[in-house]
Amino acid sequence: MKKMLGYGLVTSNGKKWVKQRKLASRAFRSEYLKEMIPAIIDAVEAMLQKWVEYEGKEIDFFKEFCILTSEIISRTAFGSSYVEGKDIFIKVDELIEIAARNSQVVRLPFFRKLVPNQDDMESDKIEQFIRESIQNLMLRREMRKYNGDDDGYGDDLLGSLMRAYRENESISLDDIIDECRTFYSVGQETTSMMLSWTSFLLALNPDWQEKIRLEVLQLFGDRSLTSEDFSTIAKLRKMTMVINESMRLYPPVLGISRTVAQDCKVGNVLLPKGMQIQISTLVLHHDRNIWGEDAQLFLPDRFASNISGGDAFFPFGIGPRLCVGQGLAMLEAKLALSMILQRYSFTLSPTYVHSPVSRLTCKPQHGLQVVLQRL
Ligand code: HEM
């Protein structure tokens, strides 16, 4: 995990985690989320422009949503420096690819230095590129601050990290690099899975697709959305129910892990201090004792009241390590779905093969082919 995510928020503990968590929470506060709306809308609009040539034809939503969420995380994490940010994330993707390829390979660091293989050399080159790019971005923001034509470092994730770096909150350049890497890795893939599985279920259940389209049209009509719609987005009640039911059936993150802090007993099972445990989101989200005999069915109405499933529904985790990007993920999904449903209806294509697979997240193995119809 550390090879892929670096030493950012997800993999850190103790005092370092507290500091990183504070910085990240600052960058994703709700007033900043509102400011992220134009960037999200621009990215969705660019995707929809491309869809014109697919009207009446098949399109792979899975691929589309991977590109979309990658665009959004670049724009929101790097704000005005988004173009450079995108290049950095492309390189982060390559690093993750190399790390995944070598995840089963055990090599001593000494040996790696002495006889580096092709992947070692490639990842060193990429690390160097990322480091230099982030340094350049930081330098440019400092110049802007110096010239007084900006409010400072900016309120995006990079700005928040930079401020901490300069204000001596004992955060290093390596921390900044690791954090950028973390946010891209965990923020992009999870959200594209959420959008993919929700769309899959909407394609299979046209009645629900129609219900939430109606909700969107009642709230926004067919006009373009803006950041002024921030509070109205919270009124998309049926859409929230559908997204929740989709994350119950297909949780993007399949489980969370914890270390037992002190000896304790859960039911008849004794858990000794220090033991690593895995809590399966997938299993609990499908448990008939919690959800009833219809646990396998898509029934968004079970989320009509907020208490459905109680603590057994935790797509974003639970406790102090709860997902820091939850607000951004829900905002992205609601904006993207609203804009799609304003223009299109979609059904599953006959070429779609249902084969969810676990690769860190829960993915549609062969893509998500749907047929698009302009309304
Ligand atoms: C549908 C989308 C998402 C899902 C399902 C999801 C799910 C999760 C889960 C299950 C955890 C572990 C929580 C725990 O251990 O209790 C987590 C942590 C985290 N998520 Fe998300 N996430 C999503 C989107 C995002 C986005 C968009 C970002 C940021 C841009 C993000 C950033 C993080 C970070 C930094 C952590 C680590 C928090 C910590 O350890 O303090 N996530 N997420």
Coordinates of C-alpha atoms and ligand atoms in Angstrom, one line a residue:
M1 CA 0.0 0.0 0.0
K2 CA 2.8 2.4 1.0
K3 CA 4.5 1.8 -2.3
M4 CA 1.4 3.0 -4.2
L5 CA 0.3 5.8 -1.9
G6 CA 3.6 7.0 -0.5
Y7 CA 3.6 8.2 3.1
G8 CA 0.5 10.4 2.9
L9 CA -2.6 10.7 5.0
V10 CA -4.0 7.2 4.3
T11 CA -0.9 5.3 5.5
S12 CA 0.3 7.6 8.3
N13 CA -0.4 7.3 12.0
G14 CA 0.0 9.2 15.3
K15 CA 1.1 12.8 15.4
K16 CA 2.0 12.9 11.7
W17 CA -1.6 11.7 10.8
V18 CA -3.1 14.4 13.1
K19 CA -1.2 17.1 11.3
Q20 CA -1.9 15.8 7.8
R21 CA -5.6 15.3 8.6
K22 CA -5.9 18.9 9.8
L23 CA -4.4 20.2 6.6
A24 CA -6.5 18.0 4.3
S25 CA -9.8 18.8 6.2
R26 CA -9.0 22.5 5.7
A27 CA -8.7 22.0 2.0
F28 CA -12.1 20.1 1.7
R29 CA -14.2 22.4 4.0
S30 CA -17.7 23.0 2.7
E31 CA -17.0 26.7 1.8
Y32 CA -14.2 25.5 -0.4
L33 CA -16.3 22.7 -1.8
K34 CA -18.7 25.4 -3.1
E35 CA -15.8 27.1 -4.9
M36 CA -14.9 23.8 -6.6
I37 CA -18.3 23.6 -8.4
P38 CA -17.2 25.6 -11.5
A39 CA -14.2 23.3 -12.0
I40 CA -16.4 20.2 -11.7
I41 CA -19.0 21.6 -14.0
D42 CA -16.3 22.5 -16.6
A43 CA -15.0 19.0 -16.5
V44 CA -18.4 17.4 -16.9
E45 CA -19.3 19.8 -19.7
A46 CA -16.1 18.8 -21.6
M47 CA -17.1 15.2 -21.2
L48 CA -20.7 15.8 -22.4
Q49 CA -19.4 17.8 -25.4
K50 CA -17.6 14.6 -26.5
W51 CA -20.7 12.5 -26.0
V52 CA -22.5 14.3 -28.9
E53 CA -20.8 11.9 -31.3
Y54 CA -22.1 8.9 -29.3
E55 CA -25.7 9.7 -29.4
G56 CA -27.8 6.6 -30.3
K57 CA -24.5 4.6 -30.0
E58 CA -22.6 2.6 -27.4
I59 CA -20.2 4.3 -25.0
D60 CA -18.1 2.9 -22.2
F61 CA -19.2 4.9 -19.1
F62 CA -16.4 3.3 -17.0
K63 CA -13.7 4.8 -19.2
E64 CA -15.5 8.1 -19.4
F65 CA -15.8 8.4 -15.6
C66 CA -12.2 7.5 -15.0
I67 CA -11.1 10.4 -17.3
L68 CA -13.7 12.7 -15.7
T69 CA -12.7 12.0 -12.1
S70 CA -9.1 12.4 -13.0
E71 CA -9.8 15.8 -14.5
I72 CA -11.8 16.9 -11.5
I73 CA -9.2 15.8 -8.9
S74 CA -6.5 17.7 -10.9
R75 CA -8.6 20.8 -11.1
T76 CA -9.7 20.7 -7.4
A77 CA -6.3 19.8 -5.9
F78 CA -4.2 22.1 -8.0
G79 CA -6.8 24.9 -8.7
S80 CA -5.3 27.4 -11.1
S81 CA -2.3 25.2 -11.7
Y82 CA -4.5 22.5 -13.0
V83 CA -2.7 21.9 -16.4
E84 CA 0.6 21.3 -14.7
G85 CA -1.2 19.3 -12.0
K86 CA -2.7 17.0 -14.6
D87 CA 0.8 16.2 -15.9
I88 CA 1.9 15.4 -12.4
F89 CA -1.0 13.0 -11.9
I90 CA -0.2 11.3 -15.2
K91 CA 3.2 10.6 -13.8
V92 CA 1.7 9.5 -10.4
D93 CA -0.4 7.0 -12.4
E94 CA 2.7 5.6 -14.0
L95 CA 4.3 5.3 -10.6
I96 CA 1.3 3.4 -9.3
E97 CA 1.4 1.1 -12.3
I98 CA 5.1 0.3 -11.6
A99 CA 4.4 -0.2 -7.9
A100 CA 1.5 -2.5 -8.7
R101 CA 3.7 -4.5 -11.1
N102 CA 6.3 -4.9 -8.4
S103 CA 4.0 -5.4 -5.4
Q104 CA 4.9 -9.0 -4.9
V105 CA 8.6 -8.5 -5.5
V106 CA 10.8 -8.2 -2.3
R107 CA 14.2 -6.5 -2.8
L108 CA 16.6 -5.1 -0.3
P109 CA 17.1 -1.3 -0.7
F110 CA 20.8 -1.7 -0.7
F111 CA 20.5 -4.2 -3.7
R112 CA 18.2 -1.8 -5.5
K113 CA 20.8 1.0 -5.3
L114 CA 23.6 -1.3 -6.4
V115 CA 21.9 -3.0 -9.4
P116 CA 18.8 -1.0 -10.3
N117 CA 16.5 -2.7 -12.8
Q118 CA 14.4 -1.0 -15.5
D119 CA 11.5 -0.3 -13.2
D120 CA 13.8 1.2 -10.5
M121 CA 15.4 3.6 -13.0
E122 CA 12.0 4.5 -14.5
S123 CA 10.4 5.2 -11.1
D124 CA 13.4 7.3 -10.0
K125 CA 13.1 9.4 -13.1
I126 CA 9.3 9.9 -12.5
E127 CA 9.9 10.8 -8.8
Q128 CA 12.4 13.4 -9.9
F129 CA 9.9 14.8 -12.5
I130 CA 7.1 15.0 -9.9
R131 CA 9.4 16.6 -7.3
E132 CA 10.7 19.2 -9.8
S133 CA 7.2 20.0 -11.1
I134 CA 5.8 20.5 -7.6
Q135 CA 8.8 22.7 -6.8
N136 CA 8.1 24.8 -9.9
L137 CA 4.5 25.2 -9.1
M138 CA 5.3 26.3 -5.5
L139 CA 7.8 28.7 -6.8
R140 CA 5.3 30.3 -9.2
R141 CA 2.7 30.6 -6.4
E142 CA 5.3 32.3 -4.2
M143 CA 6.1 34.8 -7.0
R144 CA 2.4 35.5 -7.3
K145 CA 2.2 36.1 -3.6
Y146 CA 5.3 38.2 -3.7
N147 CA 3.8 40.3 -6.5
G148 CA 0.6 40.8 -4.5
D149 CA -1.7 39.8 -7.4
D150 CA -3.2 36.9 -5.5
D151 CA -4.5 36.2 -2.0
G152 CA -1.5 34.0 -1.3
Y153 CA -0.9 30.4 -1.9
G154 CA -4.5 29.6 -2.9
D155 CA -7.2 27.6 -1.1
D156 CA -6.8 24.4 -3.0
L157 CA -5.0 21.3 -1.6
L158 CA -1.6 22.4 -2.9
G159 CA -2.1 25.9 -1.4
S160 CA -3.0 24.5 2.0
L161 CA 0.0 22.2 2.0
M162 CA 2.3 25.0 0.8
R163 CA 1.2 27.4 3.5
A164 CA 1.9 24.7 6.1
Y165 CA 5.3 24.1 4.5
R166 CA 6.2 27.8 4.6
E167 CA 4.7 28.4 8.0
N168 CA 7.0 25.8 9.5
E169 CA 4.3 23.3 10.5
S170 CA 7.1 20.7 10.1
I171 CA 5.9 19.5 6.8
S172 CA 8.6 18.6 4.2
L173 CA 8.6 18.7 0.5
D174 CA 8.4 14.9 0.5
D175 CA 5.2 15.2 2.6
I176 CA 3.7 17.5 0.0
I177 CA 4.6 15.1 -2.8
D178 CA 3.2 12.1 -0.9
E179 CA 0.0 13.9 -0.1
C180 CA -0.6 14.9 -3.8
R181 CA 0.0 11.2 -4.7
T182 CA -2.4 10.0 -2.0
F183 CA -5.2 12.3 -3.0
Y184 CA -5.0 11.4 -6.6
S185 CA -4.8 7.6 -5.9
V186 CA -7.7 7.5 -3.4
G187 CA -9.9 10.3 -4.8
Q188 CA -10.0 9.5 -8.4
E189 CA -10.6 5.8 -8.6
T190 CA -13.2 5.5 -5.8
T191 CA -15.3 8.3 -7.2
S192 CA -15.2 6.8 -10.7
M193 CA -16.4 3.5 -9.3
M194 CA -19.2 5.1 -7.5
L195 CA -20.4 6.9 -10.6
S196 CA -20.0 3.7 -12.7
W197 CA -22.0 1.4 -10.4
T198 CA -24.7 4.0 -9.9
S199 CA -25.0 4.4 -13.6
F200 CA -25.1 0.7 -14.1
L201 CA -28.0 0.4 -11.6
L202 CA -29.8 3.3 -13.3
A203 CA -29.4 1.6 -16.7
L204 CA -30.9 -1.6 -15.2
N205 CA -33.7 0.3 -13.4
P206 CA -35.2 2.8 -15.9
D207 CA -38.0 3.6 -13.3
W208 CA -35.4 5.0 -10.9
Q209 CA -33.5 6.7 -13.7
E210 CA -36.8 8.5 -14.6
K211 CA -37.5 9.3 -10.9
I212 CA -34.2 11.0 -10.3
R213 CA -34.3 12.8 -13.7
L214 CA -37.7 14.3 -12.7
E215 CA -36.1 15.4 -9.4
V216 CA -33.3 17.1 -11.3
L217 CA -35.6 18.8 -13.8
Q218 CA -37.9 20.0 -11.0
L219 CA -35.0 21.5 -9.1
F220 CA -32.9 22.9 -12.0
G221 CA -35.0 22.6 -15.2
D222 CA -32.7 22.2 -18.2
R223 CA -30.5 25.2 -17.4
S224 CA -26.8 25.1 -16.7
L225 CA -25.8 24.6 -13.1
T226 CA -23.6 27.1 -11.2
S227 CA -22.0 27.4 -7.8
E228 CA -25.1 29.2 -6.7
D229 CA -26.9 25.8 -6.8
F230 CA -24.7 24.5 -3.9
S231 CA -27.5 24.5 -1.4
T232 CA -30.1 23.1 -3.9
I233 CA -27.8 20.2 -4.7
A234 CA -28.4 19.1 -1.1
K235 CA -32.1 18.8 -1.9
L236 CA -31.5 15.9 -4.4
R237 CA -33.0 13.5 -1.9
K238 CA -33.9 10.6 -4.3
M239 CA -30.5 10.9 -6.0
T240 CA -28.8 10.5 -2.6
M241 CA -30.9 7.4 -1.9
V242 CA -29.9 5.9 -5.2
I243 CA -26.2 6.7 -4.7
N244 CA -26.3 5.2 -1.2
E245 CA -28.0 2.0 -2.4
S246 CA -25.4 1.7 -5.2
M247 CA -22.6 2.1 -2.6
R248 CA -24.3 -0.5 -0.4
L249 CA -24.4 -3.1 -3.2
Y250 CA -21.1 -2.1 -4.8
P251 CA -19.0 -0.4 -2.2
P252 CA -16.0 1.2 -4.1
V253 CA -13.8 0.4 -1.1
L254 CA -14.3 -3.2 -0.2
G255 CA -13.1 -3.0 3.4
I256 CA -11.3 -1.0 6.1
S257 CA -8.5 -2.1 8.4
R258 CA -7.8 -1.4 12.0
T259 CA -5.3 -2.3 14.7
V260 CA -6.8 -3.4 18.0
A261 CA -5.8 -0.8 20.6
Q262 CA -6.4 -2.9 23.7
D263 CA -7.4 -6.5 24.4
C264 CA -11.2 -6.8 23.9
K265 CA -14.0 -9.2 23.2
V266 CA -16.4 -8.9 20.3
G267 CA -19.2 -11.5 20.8
N268 CA -17.3 -14.6 21.7
V269 CA -14.1 -13.6 19.8
L270 CA -11.1 -12.4 21.8
L271 CA -9.1 -9.7 20.0
P272 CA -5.6 -9.2 21.4
K273 CA -4.0 -5.8 21.5
G274 CA -1.9 -5.1 18.4
M275 CA -3.9 -7.5 16.1
Q276 CA -4.7 -6.2 12.6
I277 CA -8.3 -6.7 11.6
Q278 CA -10.1 -6.3 8.3
I279 CA -13.7 -5.2 8.4
S280 CA -15.4 -6.2 5.2
T281 CA -17.7 -3.4 3.9
L282 CA -18.9 -5.8 1.2
V283 CA -20.0 -8.5 3.7
L284 CA -21.8 -6.1 6.1
H285 CA -23.5 -4.3 3.2
H286 CA -25.0 -7.6 2.0
D287 CA -25.9 -9.1 5.4
R288 CA -29.5 -10.4 5.4
N289 CA -29.6 -10.1 9.2
I290 CA -29.2 -6.3 8.8
W291 CA -30.8 -5.5 5.5
G292 CA -33.5 -8.2 5.3
E293 CA -34.1 -11.1 2.9
D294 CA -34.1 -8.6 0.0
A295 CA -30.5 -7.5 0.8
Q296 CA -29.3 -8.4 -2.7
L297 CA -31.9 -6.3 -4.5
F298 CA -31.6 -2.6 -5.6
L299 CA -34.2 -0.9 -3.4
P300 CA -33.2 2.8 -2.9
D301 CA -36.3 3.3 -0.7
R302 CA -34.5 1.6 2.1
F303 CA -32.6 4.9 2.4
A304 CA -35.7 7.0 2.6
S305 CA -35.0 7.5 6.3
N306 CA -31.5 8.3 7.2
I307 CA -31.0 5.5 9.7
S308 CA -31.0 2.6 7.2
G309 CA -28.4 0.0 8.2
G310 CA -27.0 2.2 11.0
D311 CA -23.3 1.7 11.5
A312 CA -23.4 -1.3 9.2
F313 CA -23.5 1.2 6.2
F314 CA -20.1 2.7 6.0
P315 CA -18.9 3.2 2.3
F316 CA -16.7 6.1 3.5
G317 CA -15.4 4.3 6.6
I318 CA -16.2 5.1 10.2
G319 CA -14.7 7.0 13.1
P320 CA -11.9 9.6 13.1
R321 CA -10.4 8.2 9.9
L322 CA -13.6 8.7 8.0
C323 CA -13.0 9.6 4.4
V324 CA -11.8 13.2 4.2
G325 CA -13.0 13.6 0.6
Q326 CA -16.6 12.3 1.2
G327 CA -18.1 15.8 0.6
L328 CA -16.2 16.3 -2.7
A329 CA -17.1 12.7 -3.9
M330 CA -20.8 13.3 -3.3
L331 CA -20.7 16.7 -4.9
E332 CA -18.9 15.3 -8.0
A333 CA -21.4 12.5 -8.4
K334 CA -24.5 14.6 -7.9
L335 CA -23.3 17.3 -10.4
A336 CA -22.2 14.8 -13.0
L337 CA -25.4 12.7 -12.7
S338 CA -27.6 15.8 -12.8
M339 CA -25.9 17.1 -15.9
I340 CA -26.1 13.7 -17.6
L341 CA -29.7 13.1 -16.8
Q342 CA -30.7 16.6 -18.0
R343 CA -29.5 15.6 -21.5
Y344 CA -29.5 11.8 -21.8
S345 CA -31.2 8.5 -21.0
F346 CA -29.2 5.4 -21.2
T347 CA -29.6 1.6 -21.2
L348 CA -27.1 -1.3 -20.8
S349 CA -25.6 -2.3 -24.1
P350 CA -26.0 -6.0 -25.1
T351 CA -22.1 -6.2 -25.2
Y352 CA -21.9 -5.5 -21.4
V353 CA -20.6 -8.4 -19.4
H354 CA -21.3 -8.3 -15.7
S355 CA -18.0 -9.2 -13.9
P356 CA -17.2 -7.0 -10.9
V357 CA -13.6 -7.6 -9.8
S358 CA -11.6 -6.5 -6.8
R359 CA -8.5 -4.5 -7.7
L360 CA -8.1 -2.3 -4.7
T361 CA -11.6 -1.0 -5.5
C362 CA -14.6 -2.8 -6.9
K363 CA -14.3 -2.5 -10.7
P364 CA -16.4 -3.5 -13.7
Q365 CA -13.8 -5.8 -15.2
H366 CA -14.8 -5.4 -18.9
G367 CA -16.0 -1.8 -18.7
L368 CA -19.5 -0.5 -18.6
Q369 CA -21.0 -0.3 -22.1
V370 CA -24.3 1.6 -22.3
V371 CA -26.3 3.0 -25.2
L372 CA -26.9 6.8 -25.0
Q373 CA -30.2 8.4 -26.2
R374 CA -30.5 12.2 -26.4
L375 CA -33.7 13.4 -24.6
Ligands
HEM1 C1 -17.0 7.4 -3.6 C2 -15.8 7.9 -3.3 C3 -15.0 7.5 -2.1 C4 -15.1 6.5 -1.3 C5 -16.1 5.3 -1.3 C6 -14.1 6.6 -0.3 C7 -13.9 5.7 0.8 C8 -13.0 5.8 1.8 C9 -12.8 4.9 2.8 C10 -13.6 3.6 3.1 C11 -11.8 5.4 3.6 C12 -11.2 4.7 4.9 C13 -11.9 5.2 6.1 C14 -11.7 4.5 7.3 O1 -10.6 3.8 7.5 O2 -12.6 4.5 8.2 C15 -11.3 6.6 3.0 C16 -10.3 7.4 3.5 C17 -9.8 8.5 2.8 N1 -10.3 9.1 1.7 FE1 -11.9 8.5 0.6 N2 -13.4 7.7 -0.5 C18 -13.9 8.3 -1.6 C19 -13.5 9.5 -2.2 C20 -12.4 10.3 -1.8 C21 -12.0 11.5 -2.3 C22 -12.6 12.2 -3.5 C23 -10.9 11.9 -1.7 C24 -10.0 13.1 -1.8 C25 -9.9 13.9 -2.8 C26 -10.6 10.9 -0.6 C27 -9.6 11.0 0.3 C28 -9.4 10.1 1.4 C29 -8.4 10.2 2.3 C30 -7.2 11.2 2.3 C31 -8.6 9.2 3.2 C32 -7.7 8.9 4.5 C33 -8.3 9.6 5.7 C34 -7.5 9.3 7.0 O3 -6.9 8.2 7.1 O4 -7.6 10.2 7.8 N3 -11.6 10.0 -0.7 N4 -12.0 6.9 1.9

